[in-house]
PDB file of N, CA and C in Angstrom:
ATOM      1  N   UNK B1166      -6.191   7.448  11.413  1.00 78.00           N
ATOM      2  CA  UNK B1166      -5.046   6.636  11.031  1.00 78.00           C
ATOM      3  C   UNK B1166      -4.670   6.954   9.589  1.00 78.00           C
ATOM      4  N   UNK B1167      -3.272   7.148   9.185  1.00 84.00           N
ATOM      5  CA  UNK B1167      -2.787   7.549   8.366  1.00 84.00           C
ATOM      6  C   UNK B1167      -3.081   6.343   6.877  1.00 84.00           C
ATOM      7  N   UNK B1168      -3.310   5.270   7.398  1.00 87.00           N
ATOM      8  CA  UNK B1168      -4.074   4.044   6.133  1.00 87.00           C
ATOM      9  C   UNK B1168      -4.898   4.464   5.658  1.00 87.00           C
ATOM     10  N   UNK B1169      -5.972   4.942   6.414  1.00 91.00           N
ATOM     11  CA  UNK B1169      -7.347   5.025   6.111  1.00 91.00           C
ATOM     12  C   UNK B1169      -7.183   6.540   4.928  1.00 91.00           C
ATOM     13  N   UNK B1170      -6.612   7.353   5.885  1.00 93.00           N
ATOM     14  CA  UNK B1170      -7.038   8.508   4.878  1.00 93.00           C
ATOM     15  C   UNK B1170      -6.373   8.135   3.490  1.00 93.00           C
ATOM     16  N   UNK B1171      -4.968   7.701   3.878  1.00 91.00           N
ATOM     17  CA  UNK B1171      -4.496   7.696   2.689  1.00 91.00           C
ATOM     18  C   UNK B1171      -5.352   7.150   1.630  1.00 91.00           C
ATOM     19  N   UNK B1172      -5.981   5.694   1.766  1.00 92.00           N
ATOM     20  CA  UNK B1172      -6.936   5.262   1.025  1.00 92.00           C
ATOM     21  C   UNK B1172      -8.363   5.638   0.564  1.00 92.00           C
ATOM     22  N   UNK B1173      -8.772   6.404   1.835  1.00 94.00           N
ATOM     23  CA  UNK B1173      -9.696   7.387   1.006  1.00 94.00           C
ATOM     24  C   UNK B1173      -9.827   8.415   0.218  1.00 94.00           C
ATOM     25  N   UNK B1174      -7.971   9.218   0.369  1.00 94.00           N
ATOM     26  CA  UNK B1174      -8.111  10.249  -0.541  1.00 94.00           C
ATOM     27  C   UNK B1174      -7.489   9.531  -1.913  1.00 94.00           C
ATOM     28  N   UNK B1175      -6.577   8.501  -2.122  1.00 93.00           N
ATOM     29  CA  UNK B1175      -6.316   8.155  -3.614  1.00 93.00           C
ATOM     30  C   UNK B1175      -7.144   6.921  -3.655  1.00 93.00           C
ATOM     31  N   UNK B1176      -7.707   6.733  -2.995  1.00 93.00           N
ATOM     32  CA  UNK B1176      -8.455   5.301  -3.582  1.00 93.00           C
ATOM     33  C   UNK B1176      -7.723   4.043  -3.750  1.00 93.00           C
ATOM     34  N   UNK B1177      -8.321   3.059  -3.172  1.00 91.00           N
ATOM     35  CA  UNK B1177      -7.224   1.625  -3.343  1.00 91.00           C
ATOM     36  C   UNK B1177      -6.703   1.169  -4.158  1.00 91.00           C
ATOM     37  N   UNK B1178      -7.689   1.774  -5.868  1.00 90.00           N
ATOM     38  CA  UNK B1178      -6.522   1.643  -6.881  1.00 90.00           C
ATOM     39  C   UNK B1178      -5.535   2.383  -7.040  1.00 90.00           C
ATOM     40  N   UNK B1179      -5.196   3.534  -6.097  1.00 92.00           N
ATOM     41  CA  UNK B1179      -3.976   3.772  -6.318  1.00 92.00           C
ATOM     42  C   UNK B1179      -2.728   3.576  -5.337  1.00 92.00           C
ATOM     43  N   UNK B1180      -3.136   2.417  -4.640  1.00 92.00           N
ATOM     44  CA  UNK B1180      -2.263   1.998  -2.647  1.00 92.00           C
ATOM     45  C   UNK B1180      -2.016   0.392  -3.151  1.00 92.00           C
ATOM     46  N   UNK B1181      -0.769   0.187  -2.509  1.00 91.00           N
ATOM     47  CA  UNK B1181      -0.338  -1.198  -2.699  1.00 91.00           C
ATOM     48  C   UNK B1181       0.892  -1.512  -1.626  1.00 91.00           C
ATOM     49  N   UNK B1182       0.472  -2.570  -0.897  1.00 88.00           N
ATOM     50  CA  UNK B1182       0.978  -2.604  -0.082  1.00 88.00           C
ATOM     51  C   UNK B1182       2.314  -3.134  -0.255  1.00 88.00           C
ATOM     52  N   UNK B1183       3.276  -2.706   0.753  1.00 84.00           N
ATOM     53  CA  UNK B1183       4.700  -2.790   0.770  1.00 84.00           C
ATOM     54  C   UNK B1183       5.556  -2.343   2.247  1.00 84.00           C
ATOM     55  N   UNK B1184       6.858  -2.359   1.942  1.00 78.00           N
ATOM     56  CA  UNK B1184       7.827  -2.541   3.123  1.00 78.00           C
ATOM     57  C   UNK B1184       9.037  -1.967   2.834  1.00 78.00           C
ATOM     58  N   UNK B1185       9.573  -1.375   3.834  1.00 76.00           N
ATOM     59  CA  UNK B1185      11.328  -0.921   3.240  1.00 76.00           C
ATOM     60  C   UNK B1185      12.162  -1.964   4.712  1.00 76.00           C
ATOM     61  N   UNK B1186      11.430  -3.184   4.749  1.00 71.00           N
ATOM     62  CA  UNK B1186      11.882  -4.251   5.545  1.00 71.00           C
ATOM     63  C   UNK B1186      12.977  -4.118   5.074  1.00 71.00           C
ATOM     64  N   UNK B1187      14.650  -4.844   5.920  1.00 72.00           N
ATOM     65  CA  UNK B1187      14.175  -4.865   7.343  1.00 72.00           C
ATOM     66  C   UNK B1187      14.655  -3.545   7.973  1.00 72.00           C
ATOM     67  N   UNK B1188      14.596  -2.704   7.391  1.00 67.00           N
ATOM     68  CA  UNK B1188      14.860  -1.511   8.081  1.00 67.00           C
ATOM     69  C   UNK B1188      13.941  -0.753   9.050  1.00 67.00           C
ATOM     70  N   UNK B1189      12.753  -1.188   8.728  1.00 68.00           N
ATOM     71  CA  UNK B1189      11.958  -0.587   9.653  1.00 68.00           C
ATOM     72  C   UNK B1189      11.179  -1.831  10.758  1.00 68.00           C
ATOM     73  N   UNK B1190      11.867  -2.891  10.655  1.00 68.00           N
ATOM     74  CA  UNK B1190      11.820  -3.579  12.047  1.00 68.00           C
ATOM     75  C   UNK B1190      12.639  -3.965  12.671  1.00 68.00           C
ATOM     76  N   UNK B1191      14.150  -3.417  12.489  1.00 67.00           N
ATOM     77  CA  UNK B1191      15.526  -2.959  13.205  1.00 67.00           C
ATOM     78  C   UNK B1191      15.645  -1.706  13.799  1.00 67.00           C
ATOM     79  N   UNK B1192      15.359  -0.541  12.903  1.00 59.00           N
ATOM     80  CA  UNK B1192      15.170   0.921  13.162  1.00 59.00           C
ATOM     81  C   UNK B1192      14.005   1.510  13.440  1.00 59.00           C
ATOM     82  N   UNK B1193      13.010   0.933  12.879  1.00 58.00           N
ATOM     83  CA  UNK B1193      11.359   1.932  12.857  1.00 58.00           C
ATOM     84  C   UNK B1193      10.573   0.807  14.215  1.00 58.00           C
ATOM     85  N   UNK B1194       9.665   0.913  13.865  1.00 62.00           N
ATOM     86  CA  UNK B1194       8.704   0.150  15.322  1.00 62.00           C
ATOM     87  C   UNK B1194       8.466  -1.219  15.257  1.00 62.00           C
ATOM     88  N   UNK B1195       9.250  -1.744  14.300  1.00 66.00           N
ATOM     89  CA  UNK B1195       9.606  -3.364  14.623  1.00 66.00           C
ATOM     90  C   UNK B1195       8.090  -3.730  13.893  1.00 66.00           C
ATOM     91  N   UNK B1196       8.714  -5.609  14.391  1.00 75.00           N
ATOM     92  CA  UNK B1196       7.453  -6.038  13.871  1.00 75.00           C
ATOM     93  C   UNK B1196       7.786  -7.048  12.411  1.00 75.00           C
ATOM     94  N   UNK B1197       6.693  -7.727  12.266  1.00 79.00           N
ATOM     95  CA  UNK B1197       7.214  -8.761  10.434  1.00 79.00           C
ATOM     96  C   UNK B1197       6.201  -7.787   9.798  1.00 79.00           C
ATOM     97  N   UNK B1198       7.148  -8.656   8.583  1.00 81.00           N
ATOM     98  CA  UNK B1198       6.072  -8.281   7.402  1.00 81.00           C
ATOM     99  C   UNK B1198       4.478  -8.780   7.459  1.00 81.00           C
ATOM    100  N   UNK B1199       4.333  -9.565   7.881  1.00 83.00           N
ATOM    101  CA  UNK B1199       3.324 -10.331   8.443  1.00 83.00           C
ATOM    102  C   UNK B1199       2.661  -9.320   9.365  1.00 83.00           C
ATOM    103  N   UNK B1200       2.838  -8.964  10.311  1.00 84.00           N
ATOM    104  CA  UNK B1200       2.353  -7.963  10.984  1.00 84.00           C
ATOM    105  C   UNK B1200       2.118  -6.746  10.353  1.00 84.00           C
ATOM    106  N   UNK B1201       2.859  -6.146   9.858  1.00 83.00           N
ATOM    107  CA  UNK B1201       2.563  -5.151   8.850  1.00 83.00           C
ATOM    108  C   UNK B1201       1.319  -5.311   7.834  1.00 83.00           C
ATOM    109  N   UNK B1202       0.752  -6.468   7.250  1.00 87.00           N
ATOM    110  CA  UNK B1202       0.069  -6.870   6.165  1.00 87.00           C
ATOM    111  C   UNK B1202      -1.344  -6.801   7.413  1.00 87.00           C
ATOM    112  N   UNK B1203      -1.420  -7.656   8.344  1.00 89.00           N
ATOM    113  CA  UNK B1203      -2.356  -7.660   9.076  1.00 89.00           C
ATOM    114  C   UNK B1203      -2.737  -6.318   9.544  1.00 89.00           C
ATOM    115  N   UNK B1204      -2.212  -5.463   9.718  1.00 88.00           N
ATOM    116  CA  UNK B1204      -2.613  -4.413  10.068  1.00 88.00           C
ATOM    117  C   UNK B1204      -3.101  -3.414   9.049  1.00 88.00           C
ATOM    118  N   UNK B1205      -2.606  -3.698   7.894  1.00 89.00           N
ATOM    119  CA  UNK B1205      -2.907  -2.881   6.737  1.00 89.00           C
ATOM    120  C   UNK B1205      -4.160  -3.339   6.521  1.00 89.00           C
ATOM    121  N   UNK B1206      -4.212  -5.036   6.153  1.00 93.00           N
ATOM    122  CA  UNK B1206      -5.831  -6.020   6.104  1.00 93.00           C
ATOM    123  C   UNK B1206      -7.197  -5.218   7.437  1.00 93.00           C
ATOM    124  N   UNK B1207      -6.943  -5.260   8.235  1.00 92.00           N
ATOM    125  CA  UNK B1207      -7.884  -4.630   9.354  1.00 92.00           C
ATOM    126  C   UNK B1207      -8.248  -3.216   8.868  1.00 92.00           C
ATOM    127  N   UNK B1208      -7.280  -2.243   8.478  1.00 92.00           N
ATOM    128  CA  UNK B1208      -7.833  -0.893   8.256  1.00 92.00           C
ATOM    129  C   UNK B1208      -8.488  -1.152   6.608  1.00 92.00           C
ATOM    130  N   UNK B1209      -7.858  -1.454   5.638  1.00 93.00           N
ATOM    131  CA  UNK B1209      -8.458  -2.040   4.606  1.00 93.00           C
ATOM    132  C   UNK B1209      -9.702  -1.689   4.518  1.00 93.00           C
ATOM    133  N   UNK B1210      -9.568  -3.438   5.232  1.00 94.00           N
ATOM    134  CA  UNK B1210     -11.088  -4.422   4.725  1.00 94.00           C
ATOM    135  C   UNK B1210     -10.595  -5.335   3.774  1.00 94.00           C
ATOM    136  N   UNK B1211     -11.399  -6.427   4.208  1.00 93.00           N
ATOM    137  CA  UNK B1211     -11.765  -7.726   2.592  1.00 93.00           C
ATOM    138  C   UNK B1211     -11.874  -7.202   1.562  1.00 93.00           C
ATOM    139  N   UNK B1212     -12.922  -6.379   1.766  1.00 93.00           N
ATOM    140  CA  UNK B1212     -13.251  -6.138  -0.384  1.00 93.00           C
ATOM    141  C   UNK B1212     -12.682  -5.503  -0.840  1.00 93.00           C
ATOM    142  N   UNK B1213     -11.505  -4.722  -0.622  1.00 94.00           N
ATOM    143  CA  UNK B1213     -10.766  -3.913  -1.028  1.00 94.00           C
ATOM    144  C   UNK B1213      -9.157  -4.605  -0.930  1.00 94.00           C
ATOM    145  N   UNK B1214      -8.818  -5.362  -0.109  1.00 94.00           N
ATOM    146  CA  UNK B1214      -7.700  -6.096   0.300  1.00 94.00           C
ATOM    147  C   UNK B1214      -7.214  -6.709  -1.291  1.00 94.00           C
ATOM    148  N   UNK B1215      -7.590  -6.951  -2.187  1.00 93.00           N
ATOM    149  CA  UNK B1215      -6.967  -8.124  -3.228  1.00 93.00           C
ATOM    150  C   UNK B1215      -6.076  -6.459  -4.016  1.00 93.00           C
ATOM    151  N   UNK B1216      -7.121  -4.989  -4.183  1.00 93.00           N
ATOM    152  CA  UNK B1216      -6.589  -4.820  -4.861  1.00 93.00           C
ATOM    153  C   UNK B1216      -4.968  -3.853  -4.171  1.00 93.00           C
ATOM    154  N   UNK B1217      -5.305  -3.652  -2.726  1.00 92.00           N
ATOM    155  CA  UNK B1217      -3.992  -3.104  -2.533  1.00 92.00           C
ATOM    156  C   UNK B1217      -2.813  -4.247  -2.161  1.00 92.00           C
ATOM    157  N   UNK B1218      -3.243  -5.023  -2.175  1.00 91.00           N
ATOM    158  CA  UNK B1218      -2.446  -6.573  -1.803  1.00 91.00           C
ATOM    159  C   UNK B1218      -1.640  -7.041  -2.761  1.00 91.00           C
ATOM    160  N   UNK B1219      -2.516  -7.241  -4.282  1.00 91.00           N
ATOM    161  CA  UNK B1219      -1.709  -7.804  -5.215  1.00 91.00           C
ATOM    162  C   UNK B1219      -2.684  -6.689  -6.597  1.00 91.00           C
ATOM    163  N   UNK B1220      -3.451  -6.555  -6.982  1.00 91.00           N
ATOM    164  CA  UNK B1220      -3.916  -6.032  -8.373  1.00 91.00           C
ATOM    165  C   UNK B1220      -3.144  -4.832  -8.444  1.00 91.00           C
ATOM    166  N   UNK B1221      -3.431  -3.731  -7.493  1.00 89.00           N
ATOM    167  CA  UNK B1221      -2.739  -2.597  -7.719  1.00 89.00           C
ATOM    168  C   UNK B1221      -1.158  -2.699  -8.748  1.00 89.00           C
ATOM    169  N   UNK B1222      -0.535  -3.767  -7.727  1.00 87.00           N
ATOM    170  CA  UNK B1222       0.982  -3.859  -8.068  1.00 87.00           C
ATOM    171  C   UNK B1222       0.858  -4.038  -9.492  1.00 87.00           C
ATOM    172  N   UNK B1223      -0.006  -5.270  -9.686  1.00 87.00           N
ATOM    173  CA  UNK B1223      -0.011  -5.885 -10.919  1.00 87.00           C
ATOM    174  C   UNK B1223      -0.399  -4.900 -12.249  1.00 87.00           C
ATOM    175  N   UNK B1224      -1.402  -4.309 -11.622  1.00 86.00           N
ATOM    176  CA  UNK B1224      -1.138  -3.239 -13.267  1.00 86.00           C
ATOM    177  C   UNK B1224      -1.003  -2.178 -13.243  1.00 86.00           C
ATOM    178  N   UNK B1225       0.222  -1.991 -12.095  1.00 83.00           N
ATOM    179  CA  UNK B1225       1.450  -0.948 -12.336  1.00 83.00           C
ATOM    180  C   UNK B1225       2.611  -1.342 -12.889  1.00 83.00           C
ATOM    181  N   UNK B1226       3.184  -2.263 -12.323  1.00 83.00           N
ATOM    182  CA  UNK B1226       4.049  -2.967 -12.925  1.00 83.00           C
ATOM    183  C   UNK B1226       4.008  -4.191 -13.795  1.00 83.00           C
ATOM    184  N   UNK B1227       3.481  -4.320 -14.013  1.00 83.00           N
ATOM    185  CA  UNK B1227       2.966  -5.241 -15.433  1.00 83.00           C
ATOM    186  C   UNK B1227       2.233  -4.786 -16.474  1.00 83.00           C
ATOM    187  N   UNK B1228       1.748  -3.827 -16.401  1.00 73.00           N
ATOM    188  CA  UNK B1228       0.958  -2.992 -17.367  1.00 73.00           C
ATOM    189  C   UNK B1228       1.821  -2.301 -18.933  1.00 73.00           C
ATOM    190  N   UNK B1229       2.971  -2.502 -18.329  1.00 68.00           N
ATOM    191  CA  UNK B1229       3.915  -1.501 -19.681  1.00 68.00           C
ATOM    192  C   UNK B1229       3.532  -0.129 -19.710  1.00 68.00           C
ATOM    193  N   UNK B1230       2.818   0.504 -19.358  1.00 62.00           N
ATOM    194  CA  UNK B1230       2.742   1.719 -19.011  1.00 62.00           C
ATOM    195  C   UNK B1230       2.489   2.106 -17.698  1.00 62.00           C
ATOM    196  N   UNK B1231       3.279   3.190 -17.027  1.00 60.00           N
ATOM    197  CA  UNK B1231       2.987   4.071 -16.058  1.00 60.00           C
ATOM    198  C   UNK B1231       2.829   5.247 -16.456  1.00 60.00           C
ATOM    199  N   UNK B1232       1.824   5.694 -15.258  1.00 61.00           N
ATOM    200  CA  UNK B1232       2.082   7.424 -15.100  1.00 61.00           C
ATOM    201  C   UNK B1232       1.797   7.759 -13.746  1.00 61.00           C
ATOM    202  N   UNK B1233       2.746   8.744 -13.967  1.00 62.00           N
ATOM    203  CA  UNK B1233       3.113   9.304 -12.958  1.00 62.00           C
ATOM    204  C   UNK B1233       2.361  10.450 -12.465  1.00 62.00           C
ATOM    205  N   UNK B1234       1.834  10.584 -11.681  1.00 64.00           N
ATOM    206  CA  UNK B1234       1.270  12.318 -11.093  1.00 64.00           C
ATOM    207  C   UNK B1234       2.183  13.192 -10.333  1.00 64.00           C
ATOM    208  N   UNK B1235       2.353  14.569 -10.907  1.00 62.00           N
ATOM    209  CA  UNK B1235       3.322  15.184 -10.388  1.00 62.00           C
ATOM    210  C   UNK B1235       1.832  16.487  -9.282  1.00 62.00           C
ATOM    211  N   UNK B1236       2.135  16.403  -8.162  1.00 63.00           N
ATOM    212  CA  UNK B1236       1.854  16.711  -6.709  1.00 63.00           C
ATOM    213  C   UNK B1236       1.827  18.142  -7.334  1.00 63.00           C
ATOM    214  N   UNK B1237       0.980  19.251  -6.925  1.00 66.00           N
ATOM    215  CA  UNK B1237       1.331  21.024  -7.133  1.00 66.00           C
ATOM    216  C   UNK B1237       1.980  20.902  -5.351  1.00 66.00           C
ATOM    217  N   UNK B1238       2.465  22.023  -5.972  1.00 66.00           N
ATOM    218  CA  UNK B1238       3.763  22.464  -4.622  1.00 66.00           C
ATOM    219  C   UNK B1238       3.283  23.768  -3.964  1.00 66.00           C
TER     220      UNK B1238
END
């Protein structure tokens, strides 16, 4: 499953969960946000859940600094 790896290859401090609602439960495979979160929570896990849930966000965007990683091509 595409959660999992993702989170194992950047690590949960760098995953935070989100939505491009409601477009992708009109157009993509439906479903709430709610459903979406639960499913993210199950591949997760608890002990890791606070920080892609809410910490991540929080000191990305609250931090006053970002950076960015630019990907090799």
């Amino acid at each position: 499953e595409f959660l999992a790896f993702a989170a194992d290859c950047f690590g949960v401090d760098r995953c935070m969960l989100g939505s491009d609602a409601p477009v992708s439960t009109q157009l993509g495979p439906g479903g709430s946000f709610s459903d979406w979160a639960t499913q993210v929570n199950r591949v997760i896990g608890e002990d890791d859940w606070s920080a892609v849930s809410r910490t991540t966000a929080e000191s990305f965007y609250l931090s006053g600094t970002r950076t960015l990683i630019a990907l090799p091509r």
